[in-house]
Amino acid sequence: LPAGLMGKRVRRFGPMWRLAHLCFAISVMILVLAGMSAFYAETVWAKLVVATLGGPHATGIVHRVAAFTMLGIFFVHLIGVATNILRNWKDFRFFGPDSFVPNWKDMYDMIGMFKWFLGKAPRPAIERWSYWEKFDYWAVFWGMAIIGSSGMALAFPHVVAQFLPGWIFNIAMVVHGEEAFLAAVFLFTVHFFNNHFRPDKLPPPDVVMFTGTQSLDEFRHEHAAQYNRLVETGQLENYLVDAPSRPFTLASKILGLVLICCGLS
């Protein structure tokens, strides 16, 4: 890089994506806390949580407010994505490197990654989005469909009961709780490991989702295919931004550690 660009960082996420991720993460943690307290209401810790939140009625309100926050962010995100695709319709490639739609390269990257784990091949060059990031992304759609629909049925039983039989609520209760448990376990183990506890990420936290930027070395290591593509096409400089201030970086690390501790707890 030219001397004037040294010390620059690579922009990965804009402010709206970062704010949406933060609000989504907090709402999910609140949902898990309140929801699992109801799911395991007979336990000592659940009774303590419910009492802290102000009792069963207040816990239900907290859970519903967090649920509507999460769903609202999800639908605003859908509108944003749809708007972006329509705005760039002529140039948008659904299976291109900037798309979240899985493609053949993701399969080859996954196979290559397992070969790398076993020392049989070099680490595959990842594009803008890795196969595990795409899995995380699309898993949310499954969760919104299953957890969201069952949750709405339980939140508005007087409406649902006008069209469906009463036993549907028994199914909704089981589906809602079990799928939420699955989502919580995945988020606070696999998702946390991929983003914060991989050997090349240590020590946690990884704050790219809070600052929106990565160092050039980290970007070149984690997204080598995108880095090479941007260098070859002369577009890399379009993604370079100034490094965030030290206070902002420190605040991002503190926030990241707090959220990790809350999730693990």
mmCIF file of C-alpha atoms in Angstrom:
data_model
loop_
_atom_site.group_PDB
_atom_site.id
_atom_site.type_symbol
_atom_site.label_atom_id
_atom_site.label_comp_id
_atom_site.label_asym_id
_atom_site.label_seq_id
_atom_site.Cartn_x
_atom_site.Cartn_y
_atom_site.Cartn_z
ATOM 1 C CA LEU A 1 0.000 0.000 0.000
ATOM 2 C CA PRO A 2 1.111 3.597 -0.536
ATOM 3 C CA ALA A 3 2.565 5.255 2.561
ATOM 4 C CA GLY A 4 -0.518 7.455 2.912
ATOM 5 C CA LEU A 5 -2.751 4.408 3.324
ATOM 6 C CA MET A 6 -0.696 2.654 5.987
ATOM 7 C CA GLY A 7 -2.548 2.383 9.283
ATOM 8 C CA LYS A 8 -5.913 2.395 7.549
ATOM 9 C CA ARG A 9 -8.509 -0.239 8.370
ATOM 10 C CA VAL A 10 -10.977 -2.132 6.212
ATOM 11 C CA ARG A 11 -14.663 -1.255 6.533
ATOM 12 C CA ARG A 12 -16.760 -4.391 7.043
ATOM 13 C CA PHE A 13 -20.057 -3.109 8.460
ATOM 14 C CA GLY A 14 -21.850 0.220 8.294
ATOM 15 C CA PRO A 15 -23.412 1.955 11.327
ATOM 16 C CA MET A 16 -26.953 0.663 10.708
ATOM 17 C CA TRP A 17 -25.801 -2.969 10.509
ATOM 18 C CA ARG A 18 -23.824 -2.558 13.738
ATOM 19 C CA LEU A 19 -26.712 -0.901 15.584
ATOM 20 C CA ALA A 20 -29.137 -3.565 14.362
ATOM 21 C CA HIS A 21 -26.777 -6.339 15.486
ATOM 22 C CA LEU A 22 -26.372 -4.787 18.944
ATOM 23 C CA CYS A 23 -30.124 -4.322 19.487
ATOM 24 C CA PHE A 24 -30.815 -7.795 18.094
ATOM 25 C CA ALA A 25 -28.213 -9.372 20.394
ATOM 26 C CA ILE A 26 -29.528 -7.622 23.505
ATOM 27 C CA SER A 27 -33.146 -8.479 22.689
ATOM 28 C CA VAL A 28 -32.218 -12.140 22.139
ATOM 29 C CA MET A 29 -30.384 -12.313 25.474
ATOM 30 C CA ILE A 30 -33.373 -10.806 27.275
ATOM 31 C CA LEU A 31 -35.660 -13.272 25.498
ATOM 32 C CA VAL A 32 -33.507 -16.198 26.552
ATOM 33 C CA LEU A 33 -33.309 -14.999 30.156
ATOM 34 C CA ALA A 34 -37.057 -14.462 30.526
ATOM 35 C CA GLY A 35 -38.107 -17.365 28.321
ATOM 36 C CA MET A 36 -35.870 -20.011 29.879
ATOM 37 C CA SER A 37 -37.035 -18.842 33.312
ATOM 38 C CA ALA A 38 -40.553 -19.774 32.261
ATOM 39 C CA PHE A 39 -39.379 -22.978 30.553
ATOM 40 C CA TYR A 40 -37.642 -24.142 33.751
ATOM 41 C CA ALA A 41 -39.965 -22.406 36.221
ATOM 42 C CA GLU A 42 -39.443 -25.089 38.897
ATOM 43 C CA THR A 43 -35.711 -24.358 39.296
ATOM 44 C CA VAL A 44 -34.235 -22.137 41.972
ATOM 45 C CA TRP A 45 -32.416 -19.865 39.496
ATOM 46 C CA ALA A 46 -35.587 -19.344 37.439
ATOM 47 C CA LYS A 47 -37.557 -18.258 40.480
ATOM 48 C CA LEU A 48 -34.776 -15.832 41.344
ATOM 49 C CA VAL A 49 -34.756 -14.353 37.835
ATOM 50 C CA VAL A 50 -38.545 -13.982 37.767
ATOM 51 C CA ALA A 51 -38.518 -12.310 41.183
ATOM 52 C CA THR A 52 -35.770 -9.944 40.005
ATOM 53 C CA LEU A 53 -37.791 -9.011 36.914
ATOM 54 C CA GLY A 54 -40.831 -8.198 39.062
ATOM 55 C CA GLY A 55 -42.845 -11.413 39.058
ATOM 56 C CA PRO A 56 -44.434 -13.670 36.414
ATOM 57 C CA HIS A 57 -46.602 -10.938 34.877
ATOM 58 C CA ALA A 58 -43.709 -8.494 34.531
ATOM 59 C CA THR A 59 -41.464 -11.252 33.164
ATOM 60 C CA GLY A 60 -44.071 -11.968 30.484
ATOM 61 C CA ILE A 61 -44.177 -8.301 29.508
ATOM 62 C CA VAL A 62 -40.362 -8.137 29.338
ATOM 63 C CA HIS A 63 -40.340 -11.237 27.149
ATOM 64 C CA ARG A 64 -42.950 -9.820 24.763
ATOM 65 C CA VAL A 65 -41.277 -6.408 24.472
ATOM 66 C CA ALA A 66 -37.965 -8.101 23.647
ATOM 67 C CA ALA A 67 -39.744 -10.361 21.140
ATOM 68 C CA PHE A 68 -41.366 -7.477 19.294
ATOM 69 C CA THR A 69 -38.019 -5.648 19.283
ATOM 70 C CA MET A 70 -36.296 -8.666 17.747
ATOM 71 C CA LEU A 71 -39.025 -9.219 15.158
ATOM 72 C CA GLY A 72 -39.100 -5.525 14.309
ATOM 73 C CA ILE A 73 -35.343 -5.474 13.649
ATOM 74 C CA PHE A 74 -35.679 -8.611 11.530
ATOM 75 C CA PHE A 75 -38.417 -7.148 9.315
ATOM 76 C CA VAL A 76 -36.652 -3.783 8.972
ATOM 77 C CA HIS A 77 -33.587 -5.760 7.890
ATOM 78 C CA LEU A 78 -35.675 -7.575 5.255
ATOM 79 C CA ILE A 79 -36.895 -4.247 3.899
ATOM 80 C CA GLY A 80 -33.333 -2.943 3.773
ATOM 81 C CA VAL A 81 -32.030 -6.014 1.955
ATOM 82 C CA ALA A 82 -34.919 -5.970 -0.536
ATOM 83 C CA THR A 83 -34.382 -2.261 -1.186
ATOM 84 C CA ASN A 84 -30.665 -2.808 -1.782
ATOM 85 C CA ILE A 85 -31.318 -5.645 -4.240
ATOM 86 C CA LEU A 86 -33.929 -3.640 -6.153
ATOM 87 C CA ARG A 87 -31.682 -0.574 -6.267
ATOM 88 C CA ASN A 88 -28.832 -2.614 -7.746
ATOM 89 C CA TRP A 89 -30.955 -5.087 -9.676
ATOM 90 C CA LYS A 90 -29.001 -4.894 -12.932
ATOM 91 C CA ASP A 91 -25.642 -5.526 -11.268
ATOM 92 C CA PHE A 92 -26.650 -7.712 -8.313
ATOM 93 C CA ARG A 93 -25.478 -11.322 -8.529
ATOM 94 C CA PHE A 94 -27.429 -13.677 -6.291
ATOM 95 C CA PHE A 95 -24.593 -16.207 -6.322
ATOM 96 C CA GLY A 96 -21.832 -13.605 -6.463
ATOM 97 C CA PRO A 97 -19.155 -12.930 -3.831
ATOM 98 C CA ASP A 98 -21.128 -10.135 -2.142
ATOM 99 C CA SER A 99 -24.304 -12.189 -1.745
ATOM 100 C CA PHE A 100 -25.355 -14.182 1.317
ATOM 101 C CA VAL A 101 -26.829 -16.865 -0.953
ATOM 102 C CA PRO A 102 -24.764 -20.098 -0.587
ATOM 103 C CA ASN A 103 -22.815 -21.142 -3.685
ATOM 104 C CA TRP A 104 -20.430 -23.891 -4.779
ATOM 105 C CA LYS A 105 -17.415 -22.061 -3.376
ATOM 106 C CA ASP A 106 -18.897 -22.356 0.099
ATOM 107 C CA MET A 107 -18.984 -26.136 -0.242
ATOM 108 C CA TYR A 108 -15.392 -26.213 -1.500
ATOM 109 C CA ASP A 109 -14.340 -23.864 1.335
ATOM 110 C CA MET A 110 -15.979 -26.128 3.898
ATOM 111 C CA ILE A 111 -14.239 -29.214 2.492
ATOM 112 C CA GLY A 112 -10.982 -27.272 2.287
ATOM 113 C CA MET A 113 -11.342 -26.105 5.880
ATOM 114 C CA PHE A 114 -11.677 -29.665 7.152
ATOM 115 C CA LYS A 115 -8.626 -30.660 5.107
ATOM 116 C CA TRP A 116 -6.784 -27.747 6.698
ATOM 117 C CA PHE A 117 -7.876 -28.923 10.163
ATOM 118 C CA LEU A 118 -6.185 -32.253 9.414
ATOM 119 C CA GLY A 119 -3.064 -30.665 7.951
ATOM 120 C CA LYS A 120 -3.829 -31.983 4.444
ATOM 121 C CA ALA A 121 -4.230 -28.646 2.648
ATOM 122 C CA PRO A 122 -3.642 -24.905 3.124
ATOM 123 C CA ARG A 123 -6.341 -22.740 4.672
ATOM 124 C CA PRO A 124 -8.931 -21.928 1.982
ATOM 125 C CA ALA A 125 -9.171 -18.331 0.798
ATOM 126 C CA ILE A 126 -12.526 -17.028 2.068
ATOM 127 C CA GLU A 127 -14.566 -14.449 0.164
ATOM 128 C CA ARG A 128 -16.551 -11.610 1.707
ATOM 129 C CA TRP A 129 -18.803 -14.021 3.621
ATOM 130 C CA SER A 130 -17.615 -17.396 4.904
ATOM 131 C CA TYR A 131 -19.801 -20.481 4.793
ATOM 132 C CA TRP A 132 -20.283 -20.373 8.589
ATOM 133 C CA GLU A 133 -21.336 -16.718 8.432
ATOM 134 C CA LYS A 134 -23.925 -17.622 5.803
ATOM 135 C CA PHE A 135 -25.123 -20.489 7.996
ATOM 136 C CA ASP A 136 -25.506 -18.072 10.923
ATOM 137 C CA TYR A 137 -27.399 -15.652 8.697
ATOM 138 C CA TRP A 138 -29.907 -18.110 7.263
ATOM 139 C CA ALA A 139 -30.411 -19.864 10.602
ATOM 140 C CA VAL A 140 -32.076 -16.666 11.812
ATOM 141 C CA PHE A 141 -34.769 -17.072 9.143
ATOM 142 C CA TRP A 142 -35.559 -20.567 10.412
ATOM 143 C CA GLY A 143 -35.650 -19.279 13.967
ATOM 144 C CA MET A 144 -37.894 -16.358 13.094
ATOM 145 C CA ALA A 145 -40.304 -18.668 11.280
ATOM 146 C CA ILE A 146 -40.518 -21.337 14.011
ATOM 147 C CA ILE A 147 -39.969 -19.340 17.203
ATOM 148 C CA GLY A 148 -41.720 -16.241 15.868
ATOM 149 C CA SER A 149 -44.882 -17.966 14.629
ATOM 150 C CA SER A 150 -45.272 -20.148 17.728
ATOM 151 C CA GLY A 151 -44.552 -17.160 19.958
ATOM 152 C CA MET A 152 -47.190 -15.041 18.251
ATOM 153 C CA ALA A 153 -49.699 -17.879 18.686
ATOM 154 C CA LEU A 154 -48.966 -17.968 22.419
ATOM 155 C CA ALA A 155 -48.998 -14.167 22.713
ATOM 156 C CA PHE A 156 -52.389 -13.804 20.984
ATOM 157 C CA PRO A 157 -54.334 -16.967 21.888
ATOM 158 C CA HIS A 158 -57.708 -15.221 21.638
ATOM 159 C CA VAL A 159 -57.035 -14.526 17.957
ATOM 160 C CA VAL A 160 -55.514 -17.890 17.060
ATOM 161 C CA ALA A 161 -58.263 -19.829 18.851
ATOM 162 C CA GLN A 162 -60.834 -18.370 16.457
ATOM 163 C CA PHE A 163 -59.243 -20.270 13.574
ATOM 164 C CA LEU A 164 -57.343 -23.230 15.045
ATOM 165 C CA PRO A 165 -58.176 -25.960 17.596
ATOM 166 C CA GLY A 166 -57.007 -25.708 21.196
ATOM 167 C CA TRP A 167 -54.383 -28.441 20.921
ATOM 168 C CA ILE A 168 -52.358 -26.181 18.653
ATOM 169 C CA PHE A 169 -51.239 -24.277 21.758
ATOM 170 C CA ASN A 170 -49.716 -27.422 23.256
ATOM 171 C CA ILE A 171 -47.672 -27.877 20.081
ATOM 172 C CA ALA A 172 -46.754 -24.183 19.988
ATOM 173 C CA MET A 173 -45.545 -24.330 23.597
ATOM 174 C CA VAL A 174 -43.251 -27.301 22.947
ATOM 175 C CA VAL A 175 -41.978 -25.991 19.607
ATOM 176 C CA HIS A 176 -41.383 -22.493 20.979
ATOM 177 C CA GLY A 177 -39.413 -23.650 23.985
ATOM 178 C CA GLU A 178 -37.356 -26.385 22.329
ATOM 179 C CA GLU A 179 -36.433 -24.312 19.282
ATOM 180 C CA ALA A 180 -35.534 -21.366 21.521
ATOM 181 C CA PHE A 181 -33.320 -23.681 23.573
ATOM 182 C CA LEU A 182 -31.602 -24.868 20.390
ATOM 183 C CA ALA A 183 -31.062 -21.267 19.235
ATOM 184 C CA ALA A 184 -29.654 -20.225 22.608
ATOM 185 C CA VAL A 185 -27.225 -23.147 22.767
ATOM 186 C CA PHE A 186 -26.036 -22.490 19.210
ATOM 187 C CA LEU A 187 -25.629 -18.736 19.685
ATOM 188 C CA PHE A 188 -23.767 -18.920 22.973
ATOM 189 C CA THR A 189 -21.452 -21.773 21.964
ATOM 190 C CA VAL A 190 -20.906 -22.151 18.199
ATOM 191 C CA HIS A 191 -21.508 -18.505 17.269
ATOM 192 C CA PHE A 192 -19.409 -17.260 20.176
ATOM 193 C CA PHE A 193 -16.600 -19.691 19.332
ATOM 194 C CA ASN A 194 -16.539 -18.747 15.642
ATOM 195 C CA ASN A 195 -16.381 -15.051 16.416
ATOM 196 C CA HIS A 196 -14.480 -14.811 19.694
ATOM 197 C CA PHE A 197 -12.759 -18.033 20.759
ATOM 198 C CA ARG A 198 -11.122 -19.427 17.640
ATOM 199 C CA PRO A 199 -7.340 -19.656 18.154
ATOM 200 C CA ASP A 200 -6.706 -16.892 15.611
ATOM 201 C CA LYS A 201 -9.251 -14.649 17.384
ATOM 202 C CA LEU A 202 -7.824 -14.907 20.888
ATOM 203 C CA PRO A 203 -7.969 -13.047 23.157
ATOM 204 C CA PRO A 204 -11.686 -12.175 22.980
ATOM 205 C CA PRO A 205 -13.627 -10.166 22.125
ATOM 206 C CA ASP A 206 -13.610 -9.607 18.377
ATOM 207 C CA VAL A 207 -15.056 -6.099 18.035
ATOM 208 C CA VAL A 208 -15.473 -5.880 14.252
ATOM 209 C CA MET A 209 -19.269 -5.928 14.736
ATOM 210 C CA PHE A 210 -18.997 -2.917 17.069
ATOM 211 C CA THR A 211 -16.324 -0.816 15.338
ATOM 212 C CA GLY A 212 -17.286 -1.982 11.843
ATOM 213 C CA THR A 213 -13.634 -2.291 10.822
ATOM 214 C CA GLN A 214 -10.779 -4.800 10.696
ATOM 215 C CA SER A 215 -7.060 -4.327 10.459
ATOM 216 C CA LEU A 216 -5.685 -4.957 6.978
ATOM 217 C CA ASP A 217 -3.690 -7.969 8.191
ATOM 218 C CA GLU A 218 -6.754 -9.531 9.824
ATOM 219 C CA PHE A 219 -8.852 -8.860 6.750
ATOM 220 C CA ARG A 220 -6.225 -10.368 4.453
ATOM 221 C CA HIS A 221 -6.041 -13.469 6.682
ATOM 222 C CA GLU A 222 -9.776 -14.024 7.160
ATOM 223 C CA HIS A 223 -11.045 -12.956 3.725
ATOM 224 C CA ALA A 224 -8.103 -13.642 1.439
ATOM 225 C CA ALA A 225 -10.238 -14.195 -1.663
ATOM 226 C CA GLN A 226 -12.032 -10.869 -1.233
ATOM 227 C CA TYR A 227 -8.744 -9.108 -0.485
ATOM 228 C CA ASN A 228 -7.159 -10.462 -3.672
ATOM 229 C CA ARG A 229 -10.246 -9.569 -5.709
ATOM 230 C CA LEU A 230 -10.275 -5.989 -4.424
ATOM 231 C CA VAL A 231 -6.547 -5.581 -5.043
ATOM 232 C CA GLU A 232 -6.798 -6.962 -8.583
ATOM 233 C CA THR A 233 -9.736 -4.689 -9.461
ATOM 234 C CA GLY A 234 -8.241 -1.634 -7.757
ATOM 235 C CA GLN A 235 -11.211 -1.333 -5.343
ATOM 236 C CA LEU A 236 -9.419 -1.928 -2.052
ATOM 237 C CA GLU A 237 -8.920 1.776 -1.361
ATOM 238 C CA ASN A 238 -12.710 2.228 -1.510
ATOM 239 C CA TYR A 239 -12.995 0.048 1.603
ATOM 240 C CA LEU A 240 -10.233 1.681 3.633
ATOM 241 C CA VAL A 241 -11.212 3.968 6.504
ATOM 242 C CA ASP A 242 -9.507 5.619 9.451
ATOM 243 C CA ALA A 243 -9.029 3.526 12.558
ATOM 244 C CA PRO A 244 -11.615 4.136 15.310
ATOM 245 C CA SER A 245 -10.473 6.194 18.276
ATOM 246 C CA ARG A 246 -8.877 4.440 21.244
ATOM 247 C CA PRO A 247 -11.781 5.316 23.613
ATOM 248 C CA PHE A 248 -14.296 3.929 21.100
ATOM 249 C CA THR A 249 -12.232 0.766 20.631
ATOM 250 C CA LEU A 250 -11.915 0.313 24.403
ATOM 251 C CA ALA A 251 -15.656 0.839 24.885
ATOM 252 C CA SER A 252 -16.325 -1.723 22.131
ATOM 253 C CA LYS A 253 -14.105 -4.278 23.864
ATOM 254 C CA ILE A 254 -15.812 -3.707 27.214
ATOM 255 C CA LEU A 255 -19.238 -4.035 25.583
ATOM 256 C CA GLY A 256 -18.151 -7.192 23.788
ATOM 257 C CA LEU A 257 -16.858 -8.779 26.991
ATOM 258 C CA VAL A 258 -20.050 -7.870 28.869
ATOM 259 C CA LEU A 259 -22.239 -9.424 26.166
ATOM 260 C CA ILE A 260 -20.059 -12.565 26.029
ATOM 261 C CA CYS A 261 -20.284 -12.954 29.817
ATOM 262 C CA CYS A 262 -24.055 -12.453 29.734
ATOM 263 C CA GLY A 263 -24.455 -14.993 26.954
ATOM 264 C CA LEU A 264 -22.280 -17.616 28.603
ATOM 265 C CA SER A 265 -23.985 -17.048 31.942
#
